Short mmCIF file of C-alpha atoms and ligand atoms in Angstrom, two decimals:
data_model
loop_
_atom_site.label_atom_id
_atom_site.label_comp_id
_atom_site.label_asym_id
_atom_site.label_seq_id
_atom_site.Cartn_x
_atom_site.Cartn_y
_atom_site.Cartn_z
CA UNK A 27 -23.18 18.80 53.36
CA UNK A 28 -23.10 14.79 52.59
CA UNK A 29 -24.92 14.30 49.67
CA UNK A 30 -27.17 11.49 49.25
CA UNK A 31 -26.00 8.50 49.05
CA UNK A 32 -27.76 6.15 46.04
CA UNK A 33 -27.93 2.28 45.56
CA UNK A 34 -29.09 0.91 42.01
CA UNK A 35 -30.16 -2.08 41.45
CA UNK A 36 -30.49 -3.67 37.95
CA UNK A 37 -31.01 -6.91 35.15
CA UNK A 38 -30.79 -5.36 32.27
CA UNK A 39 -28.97 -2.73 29.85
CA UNK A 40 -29.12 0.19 33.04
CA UNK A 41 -29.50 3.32 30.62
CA UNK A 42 -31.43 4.50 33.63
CA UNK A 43 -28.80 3.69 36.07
CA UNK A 44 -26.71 5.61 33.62
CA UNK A 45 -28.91 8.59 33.44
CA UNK A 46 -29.08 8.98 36.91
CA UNK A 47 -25.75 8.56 37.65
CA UNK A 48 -25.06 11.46 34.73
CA UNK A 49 -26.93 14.00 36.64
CA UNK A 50 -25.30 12.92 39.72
CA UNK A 51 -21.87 13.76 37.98
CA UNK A 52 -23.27 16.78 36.43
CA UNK A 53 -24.71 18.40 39.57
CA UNK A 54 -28.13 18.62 38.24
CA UNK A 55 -28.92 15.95 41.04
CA UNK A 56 -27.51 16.21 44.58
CA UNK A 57 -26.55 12.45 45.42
CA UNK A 58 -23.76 10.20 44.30
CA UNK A 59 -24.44 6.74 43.01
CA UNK A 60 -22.64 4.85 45.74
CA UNK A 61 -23.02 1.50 44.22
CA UNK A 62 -24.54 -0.93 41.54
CA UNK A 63 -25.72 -4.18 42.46
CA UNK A 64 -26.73 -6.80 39.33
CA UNK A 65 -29.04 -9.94 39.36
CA UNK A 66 -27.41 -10.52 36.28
CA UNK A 67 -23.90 -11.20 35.18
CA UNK A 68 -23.99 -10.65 31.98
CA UNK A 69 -26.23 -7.11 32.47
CA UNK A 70 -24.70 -4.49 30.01
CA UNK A 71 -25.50 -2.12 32.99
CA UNK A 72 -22.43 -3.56 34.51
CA UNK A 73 -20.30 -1.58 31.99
CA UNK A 74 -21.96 1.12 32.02
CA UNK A 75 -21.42 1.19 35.54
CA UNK A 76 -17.87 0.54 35.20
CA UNK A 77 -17.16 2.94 33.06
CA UNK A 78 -18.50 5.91 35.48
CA UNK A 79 -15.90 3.88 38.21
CA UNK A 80 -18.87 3.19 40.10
CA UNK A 81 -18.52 0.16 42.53
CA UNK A 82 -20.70 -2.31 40.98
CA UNK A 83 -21.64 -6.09 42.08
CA UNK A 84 -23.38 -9.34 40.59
CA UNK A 85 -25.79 -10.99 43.07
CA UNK A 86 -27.35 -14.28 41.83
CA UNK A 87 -30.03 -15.23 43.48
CA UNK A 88 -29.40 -19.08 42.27
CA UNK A 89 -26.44 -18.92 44.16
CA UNK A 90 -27.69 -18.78 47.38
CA UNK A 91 -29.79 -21.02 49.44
CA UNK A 92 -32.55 -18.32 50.17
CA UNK A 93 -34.42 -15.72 49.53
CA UNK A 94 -33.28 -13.93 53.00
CA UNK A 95 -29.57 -15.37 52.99
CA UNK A 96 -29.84 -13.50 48.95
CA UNK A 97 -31.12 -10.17 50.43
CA UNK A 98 -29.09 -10.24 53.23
CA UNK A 99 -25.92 -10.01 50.74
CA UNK A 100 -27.77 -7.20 49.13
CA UNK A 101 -28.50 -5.57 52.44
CA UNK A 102 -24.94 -6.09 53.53
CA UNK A 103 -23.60 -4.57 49.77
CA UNK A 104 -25.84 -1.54 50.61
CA UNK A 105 -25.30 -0.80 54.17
CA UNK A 106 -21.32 -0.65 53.68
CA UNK A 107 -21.93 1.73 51.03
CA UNK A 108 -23.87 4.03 53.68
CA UNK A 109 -27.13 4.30 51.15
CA UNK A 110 -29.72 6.05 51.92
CA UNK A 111 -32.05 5.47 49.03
CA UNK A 112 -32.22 1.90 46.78
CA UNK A 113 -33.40 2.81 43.19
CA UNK A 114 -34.55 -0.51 41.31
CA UNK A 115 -34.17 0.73 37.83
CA UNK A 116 -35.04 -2.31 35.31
CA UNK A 117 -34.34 -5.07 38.35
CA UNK A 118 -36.31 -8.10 37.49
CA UNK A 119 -36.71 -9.81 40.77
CA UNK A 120 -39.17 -9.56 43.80
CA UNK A 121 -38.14 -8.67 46.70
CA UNK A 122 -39.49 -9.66 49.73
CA UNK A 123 -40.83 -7.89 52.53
CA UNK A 124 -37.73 -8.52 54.49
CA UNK A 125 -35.68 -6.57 52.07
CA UNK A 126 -38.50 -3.93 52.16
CA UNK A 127 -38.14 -3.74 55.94
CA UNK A 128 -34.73 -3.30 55.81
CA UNK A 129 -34.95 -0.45 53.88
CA UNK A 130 -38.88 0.79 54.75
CA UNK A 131 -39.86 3.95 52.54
CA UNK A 132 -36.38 3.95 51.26
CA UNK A 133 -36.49 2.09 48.00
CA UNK A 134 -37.96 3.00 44.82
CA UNK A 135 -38.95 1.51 41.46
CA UNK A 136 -39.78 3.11 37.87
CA UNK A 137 -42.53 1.13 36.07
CA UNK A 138 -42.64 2.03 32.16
CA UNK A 139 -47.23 2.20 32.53
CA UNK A 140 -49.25 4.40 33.80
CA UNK A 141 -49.76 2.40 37.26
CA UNK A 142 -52.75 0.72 37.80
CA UNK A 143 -52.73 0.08 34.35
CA UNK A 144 -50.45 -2.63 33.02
CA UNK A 145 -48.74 -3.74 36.22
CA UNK A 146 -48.26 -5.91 38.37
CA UNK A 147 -47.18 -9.88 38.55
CA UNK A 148 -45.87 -10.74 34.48
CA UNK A 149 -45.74 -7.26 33.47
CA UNK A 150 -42.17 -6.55 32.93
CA UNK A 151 -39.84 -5.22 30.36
CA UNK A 152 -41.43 -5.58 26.53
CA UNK A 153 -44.50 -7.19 27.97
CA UNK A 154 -45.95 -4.32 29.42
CA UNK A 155 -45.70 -2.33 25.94
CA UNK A 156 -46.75 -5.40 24.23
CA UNK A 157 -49.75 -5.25 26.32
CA UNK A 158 -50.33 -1.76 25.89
CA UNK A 159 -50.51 -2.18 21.98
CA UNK A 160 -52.74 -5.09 22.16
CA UNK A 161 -55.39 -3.01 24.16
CA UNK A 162 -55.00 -0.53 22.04
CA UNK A 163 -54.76 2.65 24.23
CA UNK A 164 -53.50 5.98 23.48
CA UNK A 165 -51.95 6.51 26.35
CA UNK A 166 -49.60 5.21 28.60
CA UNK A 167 -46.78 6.44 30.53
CA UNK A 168 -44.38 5.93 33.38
CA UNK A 169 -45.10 5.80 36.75
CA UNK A 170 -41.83 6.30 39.95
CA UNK A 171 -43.42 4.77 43.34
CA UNK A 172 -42.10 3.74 46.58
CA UNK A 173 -41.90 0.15 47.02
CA UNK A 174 -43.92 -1.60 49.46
CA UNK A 175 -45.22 -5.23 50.01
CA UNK A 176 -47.34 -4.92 47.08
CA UNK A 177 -45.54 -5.65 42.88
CA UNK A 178 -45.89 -1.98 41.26
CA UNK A 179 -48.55 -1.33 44.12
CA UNK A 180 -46.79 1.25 46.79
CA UNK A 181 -47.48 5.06 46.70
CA UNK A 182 -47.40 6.97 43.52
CA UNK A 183 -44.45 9.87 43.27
CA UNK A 184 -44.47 10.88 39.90
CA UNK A 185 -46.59 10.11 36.95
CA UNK A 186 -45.92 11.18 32.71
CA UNK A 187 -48.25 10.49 29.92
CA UNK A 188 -46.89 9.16 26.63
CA UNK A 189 -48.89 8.73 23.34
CA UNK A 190 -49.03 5.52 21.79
CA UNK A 191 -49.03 6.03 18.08
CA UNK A 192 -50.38 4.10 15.75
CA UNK A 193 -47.88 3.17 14.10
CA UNK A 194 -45.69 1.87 17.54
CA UNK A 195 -44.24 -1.51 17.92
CA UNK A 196 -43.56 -3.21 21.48
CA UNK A 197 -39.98 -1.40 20.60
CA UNK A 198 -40.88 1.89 19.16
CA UNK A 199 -42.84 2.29 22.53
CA UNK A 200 -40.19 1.34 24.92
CA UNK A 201 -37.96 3.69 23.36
CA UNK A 202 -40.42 6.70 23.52
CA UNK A 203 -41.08 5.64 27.12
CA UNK A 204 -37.37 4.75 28.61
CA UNK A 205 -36.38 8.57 27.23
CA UNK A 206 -39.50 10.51 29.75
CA UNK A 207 -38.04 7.65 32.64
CA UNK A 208 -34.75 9.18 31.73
CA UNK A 209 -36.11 12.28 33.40
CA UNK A 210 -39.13 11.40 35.32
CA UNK A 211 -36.97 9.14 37.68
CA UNK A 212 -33.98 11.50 38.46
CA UNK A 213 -37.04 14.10 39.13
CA UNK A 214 -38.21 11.47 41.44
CA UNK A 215 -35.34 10.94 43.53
CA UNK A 216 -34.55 14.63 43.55
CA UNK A 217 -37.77 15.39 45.65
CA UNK A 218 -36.47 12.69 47.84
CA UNK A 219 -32.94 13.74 48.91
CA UNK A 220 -34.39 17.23 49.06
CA UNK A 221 -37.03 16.23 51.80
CA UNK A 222 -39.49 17.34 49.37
CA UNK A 223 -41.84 14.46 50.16
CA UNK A 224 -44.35 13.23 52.66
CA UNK A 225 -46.63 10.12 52.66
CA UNK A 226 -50.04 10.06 53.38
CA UNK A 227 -51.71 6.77 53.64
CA UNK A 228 -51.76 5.88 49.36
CA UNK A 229 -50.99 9.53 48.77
CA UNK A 230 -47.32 11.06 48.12
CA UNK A 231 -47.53 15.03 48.64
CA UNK A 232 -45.14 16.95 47.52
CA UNK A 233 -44.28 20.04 49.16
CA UNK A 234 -45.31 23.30 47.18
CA UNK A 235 -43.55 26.54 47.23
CA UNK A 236 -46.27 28.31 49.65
CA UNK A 237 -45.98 25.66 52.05
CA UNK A 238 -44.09 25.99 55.63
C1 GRF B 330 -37.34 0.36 32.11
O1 GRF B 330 -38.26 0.51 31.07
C2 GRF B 330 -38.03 0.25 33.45
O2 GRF B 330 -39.23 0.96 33.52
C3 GRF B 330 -38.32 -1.21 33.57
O3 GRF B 330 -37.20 -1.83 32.97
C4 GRF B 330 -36.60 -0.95 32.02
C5 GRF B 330 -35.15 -0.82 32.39
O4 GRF B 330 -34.42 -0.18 31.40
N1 GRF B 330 -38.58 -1.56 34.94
P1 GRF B 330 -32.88 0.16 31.63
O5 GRF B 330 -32.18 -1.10 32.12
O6 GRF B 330 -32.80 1.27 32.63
O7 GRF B 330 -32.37 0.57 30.29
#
């Protein structure tokens, strides 16, 4: 049987792109990462991509004259690589809902909070675990939802706690967090390529043992 076919899409240093693609080597996940598309040229994900021998591309948004003419060179990277799922893992920029239609219920995004908390329009990378310390919770988390219209706002997949200590810097905490997205997200898009999943309106139900 084909196995699923994956798309990532990153900014930044991709050990998520790399953990995925590890358990895609290893068997533990049944899908191949097809491709790797960067906003970045400089990413270090690039590397890491390069040194599984997965394809990998830079796509600038500043170097096109749109945002559609930008997607569609996405779109077009992603189509001729057959994908059936897009995985933003640590990409920085919004997409809009052209992309989304392109690829409706087919794209997904790991954000390092426990969604609705600490999401949404500025909270990326270190400033969402900046934030987090500020407030002063004990808990946050990581959150894997489909990707709809709305930043960090589409259906919720899979959800893991993580203490904040109090001893944690903006750093410590990323680090504690980025090892459960290490596992969380792979978990994520194993449901998917194994039909596991149905939507529901807001709700993502996940199909139990005793089901039919
Ligand atoms: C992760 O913490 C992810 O949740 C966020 O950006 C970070 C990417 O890390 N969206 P990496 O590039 O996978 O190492």
């Amino acid at each position: 049987m084909r196995k699923a076919s994956l798309g990532i899409l990153v900014s930044g240093t991709g050990t998520n792109m790399y953990s995925i693609a590890k358990k895609c080597l290893s068997g533990e996940l049944p899908a191949v990462v097809s491709v790797v598309i960067s906003s970045r040229e400089n990413a270090p994900a690039l590397e890491k991509a390069r040194s599984l021998g997965i394809p990998s591309y830079v796509v600038r948004k500043k170097d096109f004259q749109s945002q559609t003419e930008y997607e569609d060179k996405m779109i077009a990277i992603l189509k001729a690589h057959n994908v059936d799922l897009v995985v933003l893992a640590g990409f920085l920029n919004i997409l809009s809902p052209y992309f989304i239609d392109a690829f409706r219920w087919k794209i997904i995004n790991v954000h390092p909070s426990l969604i609705p908390a600490f999401c949404g329009p500025g909270y990326y990378g270190m400033k969402v675990h900046e934030a987090v310390i500020q407030y002063g919770v004990k808990i946050t988390g990581v959150t894997v939802h489909f990707v709809d219209e709305n930043v960090d706002g589409g259906p919720i997949i899979l959800q893991r706690p993580v203490e904040v200590d109090d001893d944690d810097t903006p750093e410590t905490l990323a680090e504690k967090v980025k090892q459960v997205e290490h596992e969380v997200l792979p978990e994520a898009i194993k449901l998917i390529v194994e039909n596991e999943l149905r939507i529901v309106g807001r709700k993502v139900l996940i199909r139990r043992e005793d089901d039919a």
